[in-house]
Amino acid sequence: MNLSRREFARLAGAAAVVPFAPSAAFAQGGAAKKIRYCVVGLGRISLQHFMPGTKMGSLGEITAIVSGHRDKALKVAAEYGVPESSIYSYEDYDKIRDNPNIDAVYIALPNSMHAEYSIRAANAGKHVLCEKPMANTVKESEDMIAACKVAGKKLMIAYRCQLVPTFLHARDLVQKGSLGTIQAVESANGFNIAKGEWRCNRKLAGGGPLMDVGIYSLNACRFFLGEEPVGINAYTSVIDHDGRFDEVEENVVWTMKFPSGVLASCSSTYGASMEGIIRVHGSKGTLTLTQFGYQGIHLQARINGVNRGDPPQMIDDLEEEKDPAQFARESDYFSKCILDGLPVGPSGEEGLKDMKAMMRIYESAAKNA
Amino acid sequence: MNLSRREFARLAGAAAVVPFAPSAAFAQGGAAKKIRYCVVGLGRISLQHFMPGTKMGSLGEITAIVSGHRDKALKVAAEYGVPESSIYSYEDYDKIRDNPNIDAVYIALPNSMHAEYSIRAANAGKHVLCEKPMANTVKESEDMIAACKVAGKKLMIAYRCQLVPTFLHARDLVQKGSLGTIQAVESANGFNIAKGEWRCNRKLAGGGPLMDVGIYSLNACRFFLGEEPVGINAYTSVIDHDGRFDEVEENVVWTMKFPSGVLASCSSTYGASMEGIIRVHGSKGTLTLTQFGYQGIHLQARINGVNRGDPPQMIDDLEEEKDPAQFARESDYFSKCILDGLPVGPSGEEGLKDMKAMMRIYESAAKNA
């Protein structure tokens, strides 16, 4: 996948305001410089999505691996042309400092390990791309931001949706007034989790569906509205006492009030199929986004005519992408931010805002229990 | 529209448990006896929906009219063959007591008048079919129930959706376990209100979109789940300071926790188009109902196979009804309850439960303001 300047300009829109600047990599002429990634954790998201995505993209390559399973690591390393000397265990992880063929790490570990391995990477002089949720606690998140700042390294949280053109189109409709005055947002996202997943272990996951998939709804509300909730109220519940939910919530619903007066209602679960959805309601129209999955996001919008009686403008914007295209975009986006010294849109500060909101959701649920 | 026995049995399912009994009206042989309705208030819902609906149905007829506009009343009376002697003003309303050609009243007045005109009807010995919301307050609602009880007259609140076969099909899917263990319900319903509507006058309407259209979401949650919320939390807001929302909320969101642990998140507005929707999420599948309008309700359900890998069962149940078919069903349903002495499904008690929940929503929103 090659990013055209136009497309990158669009992607860059995910950051606050990033004037497009030609990549230093391209400006040098000849073969473009690539960001060399060390993948930390060989779970599904690394093996099936991020690594093939980076290979599919044009600005990154996999040059190192961190894994607790040497055999698995050797196999994957061979596949990606990673030399055996660039395979690390969690114990000797800090040695990445001495590897000049690593520019950045991709952290795809259980949530409880995000902070530690991000901070150790920053201390080793590497940029950090970390999966969501950023960490288990606000304190850990702040420490990650501080460590990257001190090290002068970039920190990105892998909010893949914020880079998908359809998602950005939806945000444009909201923020440029196409839907009129926004009044309400609804969102839901969840799934029926299998037994034995680390995601149901509080120590590893920090929480339940909220932190894993509800975060998509929370982040979408904040991202589309461009403001932070002043009020948050929530309930959690456990219905299935089958061992899956001894430590984390099975269901969570929450409402948010934003400074503009916009109200949001959100829902997440680990106990039922709950297709991702966002509906934004404005005085002039409604947009619906479905699916937060890796295969594309579907936007439908119905915008009323300016004059009464005008037929509504219908927008049907289906981004059909073959996985791992979203990860190629994510990997290339972070690479480009590093190569061109651009600020990162889905930054550590962005991740921290979600962390703070999620902690408020859990506090409210505890109070309302 | 004629109700088959089978269809009526299905409708009767809306009530708790109503064994089907042949109508006394039919049992007598010859022309069926009809319930004679006095329509109280000649607004849009009477003129365009209930009156043509009753005409379309088979168990009711319009025999009297109450209106503050004599000219309008005369014109409508001529159209329905109502004698001039059966036209009443609000002042001489109590004289319906002396009219043997009135069995029941249909109350379609601003909410603030529901209680008074329902109670006066009961005192005059007439059955009462009253539009939703039942009243402006819990106290008024309790008084209505008491007055009808003392008079030995039936009281029905016009929850039209509870009689729509598609809606009942959806409830069956929920209550008979087709979706597995229910975890969460989402619902929304709203519209962009015009200036000058009585619905924005607190004294007349009792509240804003919650009481007018949000009530559909609230009632659907309660009706589908068959239980009452133990926890309620809400926010309201006003964004458009254009005179419409000086007295009532523009937006409202609320969450509910039910005794089973099911969580619900709901949203309503008078400031944006917000197509009615209900999504129910269970461990085995999800159903989506769209539209609470007069033209039919659309049900889509995706139910997973019992065994992993089984293809999902898709249900697509579109009730395409031409208005006023839903009102014909509503009118005939109440007529049949009266004729056959059957308990009413959407009873005063049912309306009172919504009133109590709505007052809790407003109390919570005030607390959270």
PDB file of N, CA, C and O in Angstrom, chain A residues 52-80:
ATOM      1  N   PRO A  52       1.969  -8.663   9.075  1.00  0.00           N
ATOM      2  CA  PRO A  52       1.630  -8.651   7.642  1.00  0.00           C
ATOM      3  C   PRO A  52       1.268  -7.241   7.156  1.00  0.00           C
ATOM      4  O   PRO A  52       1.545  -6.891   6.009  1.00  0.00           O
ATOM      5  N   GLY A  53       0.663  -6.436   8.046  1.00  0.00           N
ATOM      6  CA  GLY A  53       0.296  -5.062   7.667  1.00  0.00           C
ATOM      7  C   GLY A  53       1.532  -4.228   7.380  1.00  0.00           C
ATOM      8  O   GLY A  53       1.591  -3.488   6.388  1.00  0.00           O
ATOM      9  N   THR A  54       2.523  -4.353   8.235  1.00  0.00           N
ATOM     10  CA  THR A  54       3.760  -3.592   8.043  1.00  0.00           C
ATOM     11  C   THR A  54       4.455  -4.027   6.739  1.00  0.00           C
ATOM     12  O   THR A  54       4.967  -3.198   5.984  1.00  0.00           O
ATOM     13  N   LYS A  55       4.418  -5.325   6.480  1.00  0.00           N
ATOM     14  CA  LYS A  55       4.994  -5.867   5.241  1.00  0.00           C
ATOM     15  C   LYS A  55       4.240  -5.308   4.031  1.00  0.00           C
ATOM     16  O   LYS A  55       4.835  -4.967   2.999  1.00  0.00           O
ATOM     17  N   MET A  56       2.941  -5.203   4.157  1.00  0.00           N
ATOM     18  CA  MET A  56       2.094  -4.690   3.077  1.00  0.00           C
ATOM     19  C   MET A  56       2.344  -3.200   2.851  1.00  0.00           C
ATOM     20  O   MET A  56       2.251  -2.705   1.725  1.00  0.00           O
ATOM     21  N   GLY A  57       2.652  -2.479   3.928  1.00  0.00           N
ATOM     22  CA  GLY A  57       2.892  -1.039   3.826  1.00  0.00           C
ATOM     23  C   GLY A  57       4.220  -0.724   3.177  1.00  0.00           C
ATOM     24  O   GLY A  57       4.940  -1.624   2.731  1.00  0.00           O
ATOM     25  N   SER A  58       4.555   0.551   3.141  1.00  0.00           N
ATOM     26  CA  SER A  58       5.768   0.933   2.411  1.00  0.00           C
ATOM     27  C   SER A  58       6.810   1.637   3.280  1.00  0.00           C
ATOM     28  O   SER A  58       7.915   1.872   2.825  1.00  0.00           O
ATOM     29  N   LEU A  59       6.466   1.952   4.518  1.00  0.00           N
ATOM     30  CA  LEU A  59       7.382   2.761   5.315  1.00  0.00           C
ATOM     31  C   LEU A  59       7.935   2.053   6.551  1.00  0.00           C
ATOM     32  O   LEU A  59       8.584   2.693   7.382  1.00  0.00           O
ATOM     33  N   GLY A  60       7.626   0.774   6.680  1.00  0.00           N
ATOM     34  CA  GLY A  60       8.121   0.063   7.857  1.00  0.00           C
ATOM     35  C   GLY A  60       8.589  -1.336   7.513  1.00  0.00           C
ATOM     36  O   GLY A  60       8.227  -1.883   6.468  1.00  0.00           O
ATOM     37  N   GLU A  61       9.381  -1.911   8.391  1.00  0.00           N
ATOM     38  CA  GLU A  61       9.763  -3.316   8.235  1.00  0.00           C
ATOM     39  C   GLU A  61       9.979  -3.912   9.616  1.00  0.00           C
ATOM     40  O   GLU A  61      10.249  -3.197  10.581  1.00  0.00           O
ATOM     41  N   ILE A  62       9.834  -5.223   9.702  1.00  0.00           N
ATOM     42  CA  ILE A  62      10.020  -5.920  10.974  1.00  0.00           C
ATOM     43  C   ILE A  62      11.474  -6.363  11.043  1.00  0.00           C
ATOM     44  O   ILE A  62      11.923  -7.151  10.209  1.00  0.00           O
ATOM     45  N   THR A  63      12.183  -5.861  12.060  1.00  0.00           N
ATOM     46  CA  THR A  63      13.600  -6.195  12.151  1.00  0.00           C
ATOM     47  C   THR A  63      13.972  -6.891  13.464  1.00  0.00           C
ATOM     48  O   THR A  63      15.111  -7.307  13.631  1.00  0.00           O
ATOM     49  N   ALA A  64      13.033  -6.970  14.385  1.00  0.00           N
ATOM     50  CA  ALA A  64      13.340  -7.625  15.658  1.00  0.00           C
ATOM     51  C   ALA A  64      12.058  -8.149  16.295  1.00  0.00           C
ATOM     52  O   ALA A  64      10.948  -7.696  15.961  1.00  0.00           O
ATOM     53  N   ILE A  65      12.206  -9.091  17.198  1.00  0.00           N
ATOM     54  CA  ILE A  65      11.074  -9.776  17.821  1.00  0.00           C
ATOM     55  C   ILE A  65      11.366  -9.992  19.299  1.00  0.00           C
ATOM     56  O   ILE A  65      12.496 -10.332  19.663  1.00  0.00           O
ATOM     57  N   VAL A  66      10.334  -9.791  20.137  1.00  0.00           N
ATOM     58  CA  VAL A  66      10.448 -10.128  21.553  1.00  0.00           C
ATOM     59  C   VAL A  66       9.369 -11.159  21.874  1.00  0.00           C
ATOM     60  O   VAL A  66       8.188 -10.915  21.599  1.00  0.00           O
ATOM     61  N   SER A  67       9.772 -12.290  22.411  1.00  0.00           N
ATOM     62  CA  SER A  67       8.801 -13.340  22.703  1.00  0.00           C
ATOM     63  C   SER A  67       9.311 -14.219  23.829  1.00  0.00           C
ATOM     64  O   SER A  67      10.526 -14.347  24.028  1.00  0.00           O
ATOM     65  N   GLY A  68       8.379 -14.819  24.535  1.00  0.00           N
ATOM     66  CA  GLY A  68       8.748 -15.760  25.582  1.00  0.00           C
ATOM     67  C   GLY A  68       8.918 -17.168  25.023  1.00  0.00           C
ATOM     68  O   GLY A  68       9.317 -18.070  25.738  1.00  0.00           O
ATOM     69  N   HIS A  69       8.570 -17.340  23.780  1.00  0.00           N
ATOM     70  CA  HIS A  69       8.635 -18.667  23.152  1.00  0.00           C
ATOM     71  C   HIS A  69       9.685 -18.654  22.042  1.00  0.00           C
ATOM     72  O   HIS A  69       9.426 -18.214  20.933  1.00  0.00           O
ATOM     73  N   ARG A  70      10.850 -19.141  22.372  1.00  0.00           N
ATOM     74  CA  ARG A  70      11.991 -19.086  21.444  1.00  0.00           C
ATOM     75  C   ARG A  70      11.691 -19.801  20.113  1.00  0.00           C
ATOM     76  O   ARG A  70      11.988 -19.279  19.042  1.00  0.00           O
ATOM     77  N   ASP A  71      11.074 -20.969  20.198  1.00  0.00           N
ATOM     78  CA  ASP A  71      10.795 -21.739  18.975  1.00  0.00           C
ATOM     79  C   ASP A  71       9.874 -20.969  18.037  1.00  0.00           C
ATOM     80  O   ASP A  71      10.119 -20.877  16.835  1.00  0.00           O
ATOM     81  N   LYS A  72       8.821 -20.448  18.627  1.00  0.00           N
ATOM     82  CA  LYS A  72       7.856 -19.666  17.849  1.00  0.00           C
ATOM     83  C   LYS A  72       8.565 -18.464  17.232  1.00  0.00           C
ATOM     84  O   LYS A  72       8.398 -18.147  16.050  1.00  0.00           O
ATOM     85  N   ALA A  73       9.391 -17.809  18.044  1.00  0.00           N
ATOM     86  CA  ALA A  73      10.097 -16.604  17.585  1.00  0.00           C
ATOM     87  C   ALA A  73      11.022 -16.926  16.413  1.00  0.00           C
ATOM     88  O   ALA A  73      11.091 -16.177  15.424  1.00  0.00           O
ATOM     89  N   LEU A  74      11.695 -18.046  16.511  1.00  0.00           N
ATOM     90  CA  LEU A  74      12.629 -18.438  15.434  1.00  0.00           C
ATOM     91  C   LEU A  74      11.875 -18.637  14.118  1.00  0.00           C
ATOM     92  O   LEU A  74      12.319 -18.213  13.053  1.00  0.00           O
ATOM     93  N   LYS A  75      10.719 -19.260  14.213  1.00  0.00           N
ATOM     94  CA  LYS A  75       9.903 -19.545  13.031  1.00  0.00           C
ATOM     95  C   LYS A  75       9.430 -18.234  12.379  1.00  0.00           C
ATOM     96  O   LYS A  75       9.557 -18.037  11.170  1.00  0.00           O
ATOM     97  N   VAL A  76       8.915 -17.353  13.231  1.00  0.00           N
ATOM     98  CA  VAL A  76       8.409 -16.075  12.722  1.00  0.00           C
ATOM     99  C   VAL A  76       9.564 -15.230  12.190  1.00  0.00           C
ATOM    100  O   VAL A  76       9.448 -14.580  11.150  1.00  0.00           O
ATOM    101  N   ALA A  77      10.682 -15.256  12.880  1.00  0.00           N
ATOM    102  CA  ALA A  77      11.850 -14.480  12.459  1.00  0.00           C
ATOM    103  C   ALA A  77      12.298 -14.903  11.062  1.00  0.00           C
ATOM    104  O   ALA A  77      12.593 -14.062  10.197  1.00  0.00           O
ATOM    105  N   ALA A  78      12.304 -16.207  10.835  1.00  0.00           N
ATOM    106  CA  ALA A  78      12.716 -16.716   9.523  1.00  0.00           C
ATOM    107  C   ALA A  78      11.789 -16.180   8.433  1.00  0.00           C
ATOM    108  O   ALA A  78      12.230 -15.775   7.352  1.00  0.00           O
ATOM    109  N   GLU A  79      10.511 -16.151   8.774  1.00  0.00           N
ATOM    110  CA  GLU A  79       9.500 -15.688   7.814  1.00  0.00           C
ATOM    111  C   GLU A  79       9.705 -14.219   7.424  1.00  0.00           C
ATOM    112  O   GLU A  79       9.477 -13.816   6.288  1.00  0.00           O
ATOM    113  N   TYR A  80      10.148 -13.422   8.393  1.00  0.00           N
ATOM    114  CA  TYR A  80      10.297 -11.981   8.152  1.00  0.00           C
ATOM    115  C   TYR A  80      11.754 -11.558   7.926  1.00  0.00           C
ATOM    116  O   TYR A  80      12.050 -10.368   7.867  1.00  0.00           O
TER     117      TYR A  80
END
